[in-house]
């Protein structure tokens, strides 16, 4: 019975050892940095764009009245 559990966990152990390598550390680190930069660019872009769109909507409402 004790031999069954280690055999079933062998793929998990191999996967964790693979993730523990330096290469995967840098892959995850670079991927995280890319996501953060992308999120910052989107935030800055929409922060500048949305008030302009609201002002245009207000101007259109004023013209109708």
Short mmCIF file of N, CA and C in Angstrom, two decimals:
data_model
loop_
_atom_site.label_atom_id
_atom_site.label_comp_id
_atom_site.label_asym_id
_atom_site.label_seq_id
_atom_site.Cartn_x
_atom_site.Cartn_y
_atom_site.Cartn_z
N UNK A 1 0.83 -1.20 0.00
CA UNK A 1 0.00 0.00 0.00
C UNK A 1 0.87 1.26 0.00
N UNK A 2 1.98 1.23 0.70
CA UNK A 2 2.85 2.40 0.77
C UNK A 2 3.53 2.71 -0.56
N UNK A 3 3.70 1.69 -1.41
CA UNK A 3 4.36 1.90 -2.70
C UNK A 3 3.44 2.54 -3.73
N UNK A 4 2.13 2.43 -3.54
CA UNK A 4 1.19 2.95 -4.54
C UNK A 4 1.19 4.47 -4.55
N UNK A 5 1.20 5.08 -3.41
CA UNK A 5 1.14 6.55 -3.34
C UNK A 5 2.36 7.22 -3.97
N UNK A 6 3.58 6.81 -3.66
CA UNK A 6 4.72 7.46 -4.31
C UNK A 6 4.71 7.30 -5.83
N UNK A 7 4.23 6.18 -6.34
CA UNK A 7 4.17 5.98 -7.80
C UNK A 7 3.16 6.93 -8.43
N UNK A 8 2.05 7.15 -7.77
CA UNK A 8 1.04 8.05 -8.34
C UNK A 8 1.49 9.50 -8.25
N UNK A 9 2.33 9.82 -7.27
CA UNK A 9 2.80 11.20 -7.11
C UNK A 9 4.08 11.49 -7.90
N UNK A 10 4.61 10.50 -8.58
CA UNK A 10 5.85 10.70 -9.34
C UNK A 10 5.70 11.78 -10.42
N UNK A 11 4.61 11.83 -11.20
CA UNK A 11 4.47 12.92 -12.18
C UNK A 11 4.38 14.30 -11.51
N UNK A 12 3.76 14.36 -10.36
CA UNK A 12 3.64 15.63 -9.64
C UNK A 12 5.02 16.08 -9.17
N UNK A 13 5.80 15.16 -8.65
CA UNK A 13 7.15 15.49 -8.20
C UNK A 13 8.01 15.96 -9.37
N UNK A 14 7.90 15.30 -10.51
CA UNK A 14 8.67 15.70 -11.69
C UNK A 14 8.25 17.10 -12.15
N UNK A 15 6.94 17.37 -12.14
CA UNK A 15 6.43 18.69 -12.54
C UNK A 15 6.95 19.79 -11.62
N UNK A 16 6.93 19.53 -10.31
CA UNK A 16 7.40 20.52 -9.35
C UNK A 16 8.91 20.74 -9.46
N UNK A 17 9.65 19.69 -9.74
CA UNK A 17 11.09 19.85 -9.94
C UNK A 17 11.38 20.67 -11.19
N UNK A 18 10.57 20.47 -12.23
CA UNK A 18 10.74 21.24 -13.47
C UNK A 18 10.43 22.71 -13.22
N UNK A 19 9.38 22.99 -12.46
CA UNK A 19 9.04 24.38 -12.16
C UNK A 19 10.07 25.05 -11.26
N UNK A 20 10.81 24.26 -10.51
CA UNK A 20 11.78 24.81 -9.58
C UNK A 20 13.07 25.25 -10.28
N UNK A 21 13.19 24.99 -11.57
CA UNK A 21 14.42 25.37 -12.28
C UNK A 21 14.48 26.88 -12.48
N UNK A 22 15.68 27.39 -12.71
CA UNK A 22 15.88 28.83 -12.90
C UNK A 22 15.18 29.35 -14.15
N UNK A 23 15.11 28.52 -15.18
CA UNK A 23 14.49 28.95 -16.43
C UNK A 23 13.02 29.30 -16.21
N UNK A 24 12.27 28.47 -15.51
CA UNK A 24 10.85 28.74 -15.29
C UNK A 24 10.65 29.96 -14.39
N UNK A 25 11.58 30.17 -13.47
CA UNK A 25 11.50 31.36 -12.62
C UNK A 25 11.52 32.61 -13.49
N UNK A 26 12.43 32.65 -14.46
CA UNK A 26 12.52 33.83 -15.33
C UNK A 26 11.36 33.91 -16.29
N UNK A 27 10.84 32.78 -16.75
CA UNK A 27 9.67 32.80 -17.64
C UNK A 27 8.48 33.41 -16.92
N UNK A 28 8.22 32.96 -15.69
CA UNK A 28 7.09 33.51 -14.93
C UNK A 28 7.32 34.98 -14.59
N UNK A 29 8.56 35.32 -14.28
CA UNK A 29 8.87 36.71 -13.93
C UNK A 29 8.67 37.64 -15.13
N UNK A 30 9.12 37.24 -16.30
CA UNK A 30 8.95 38.05 -17.51
C UNK A 30 7.49 38.13 -17.90
N UNK A 31 6.76 37.02 -17.80
CA UNK A 31 5.34 37.03 -18.13
C UNK A 31 4.57 37.96 -17.19
N UNK A 32 4.91 37.95 -15.93
CA UNK A 32 4.25 38.84 -14.97
C UNK A 32 4.56 40.30 -15.29
N UNK A 33 5.81 40.59 -15.64
CA UNK A 33 6.20 41.96 -15.99
C UNK A 33 5.47 42.44 -17.24
N UNK A 34 5.33 41.57 -18.23
CA UNK A 34 4.62 41.94 -19.46
C UNK A 34 3.16 42.23 -19.14
N UNK A 35 2.54 41.42 -18.31
CA UNK A 35 1.13 41.67 -17.93
C UNK A 35 0.98 42.99 -17.18
N UNK A 36 1.92 43.29 -16.28
CA UNK A 36 1.84 44.55 -15.54
C UNK A 36 2.01 45.75 -16.46
N UNK A 37 2.95 45.68 -17.39
CA UNK A 37 3.16 46.79 -18.34
C UNK A 37 1.93 46.96 -19.21
N UNK A 38 1.38 45.86 -19.70
CA UNK A 38 0.18 45.92 -20.54
C UNK A 38 -0.98 46.54 -19.76
N UNK A 39 -1.16 46.14 -18.51
CA UNK A 39 -2.24 46.70 -17.69
C UNK A 39 -2.04 48.20 -17.46
N UNK A 40 -0.80 48.61 -17.22
CA UNK A 40 -0.52 50.03 -17.00
C UNK A 40 -0.80 50.84 -18.26
N UNK A 41 -0.43 50.32 -19.42
CA UNK A 41 -0.68 51.03 -20.68
C UNK A 41 -2.17 51.17 -20.92
N UNK A 42 -2.92 50.12 -20.70
CA UNK A 42 -4.38 50.17 -20.87
C UNK A 42 -4.99 51.19 -19.90
N UNK A 43 -4.55 51.16 -18.65
CA UNK A 43 -5.09 52.09 -17.65
C UNK A 43 -4.81 53.53 -18.03
N UNK A 44 -3.58 53.82 -18.43
CA UNK A 44 -3.21 55.19 -18.80
C UNK A 44 -3.98 55.63 -20.04
N UNK A 45 -4.11 54.75 -21.02
CA UNK A 45 -4.82 55.10 -22.25
C UNK A 45 -6.28 55.42 -21.96
N UNK A 46 -6.96 54.57 -21.22
CA UNK A 46 -8.38 54.80 -20.97
C UNK A 46 -8.62 55.93 -19.99
N UNK A 47 -7.66 56.18 -19.10
CA UNK A 47 -7.82 57.31 -18.18
C UNK A 47 -7.84 58.62 -18.96
N UNK A 48 -7.06 58.69 -20.02
CA UNK A 48 -7.03 59.91 -20.83
C UNK A 48 -8.19 59.97 -21.81
N UNK A 49 -8.69 58.84 -22.27
CA UNK A 49 -9.71 58.82 -23.31
C UNK A 49 -11.13 58.99 -22.76
N UNK A 50 -11.45 58.41 -21.65
CA UNK A 50 -12.83 58.40 -21.19
C UNK A 50 -13.39 59.79 -20.88
N UNK A 51 -12.68 60.69 -20.21
CA UNK A 51 -13.26 62.02 -19.98
C UNK A 51 -13.55 62.76 -21.28
N UNK A 52 -12.73 62.57 -22.29
CA UNK A 52 -12.98 63.22 -23.57
C UNK A 52 -14.27 62.71 -24.19
N UNK A 53 -14.52 61.42 -24.09
CA UNK A 53 -15.75 60.86 -24.63
C UNK A 53 -16.96 61.38 -23.87
N UNK A 54 -16.84 61.54 -22.56
CA UNK A 54 -17.95 62.08 -21.77
C UNK A 54 -18.22 63.53 -22.14
N UNK A 55 -17.18 64.29 -22.36
CA UNK A 55 -17.36 65.69 -22.75
C UNK A 55 -18.04 65.79 -24.11
N UNK A 56 -17.70 64.90 -25.01
CA UNK A 56 -18.36 64.89 -26.32
C UNK A 56 -19.84 64.56 -26.18
N UNK A 57 -20.16 63.63 -25.29
CA UNK A 57 -21.56 63.27 -25.07
C UNK A 57 -22.32 64.46 -24.48
N UNK A 58 -21.71 65.21 -23.58
CA UNK A 58 -22.36 66.38 -23.00
C UNK A 58 -22.60 67.45 -24.06
N UNK A 59 -21.65 67.64 -24.94
CA UNK A 59 -21.80 68.64 -26.00
C UNK A 59 -22.94 68.26 -26.95
N UNK A 60 -23.07 66.98 -27.24
CA UNK A 60 -24.16 66.53 -28.11
C UNK A 60 -25.51 66.76 -27.45
N UNK A 61 -25.60 66.52 -26.14
CA UNK A 61 -26.86 66.75 -25.44
C UNK A 61 -27.22 68.23 -25.43
N UNK A 62 -26.23 69.10 -25.27
CA UNK A 62 -26.49 70.54 -25.26
C UNK A 62 -26.97 71.02 -26.62
N UNK A 63 -26.46 70.45 -27.69
CA UNK A 63 -26.87 70.86 -29.04
C UNK A 63 -28.32 70.47 -29.32
N UNK A 64 -28.77 69.33 -28.78
CA UNK A 64 -30.14 68.88 -29.01
C UNK A 64 -31.15 69.80 -28.33
N UNK A 65 -30.80 70.36 -27.22
CA UNK A 65 -31.72 71.22 -26.46
C UNK A 65 -31.75 72.57 -27.06
#
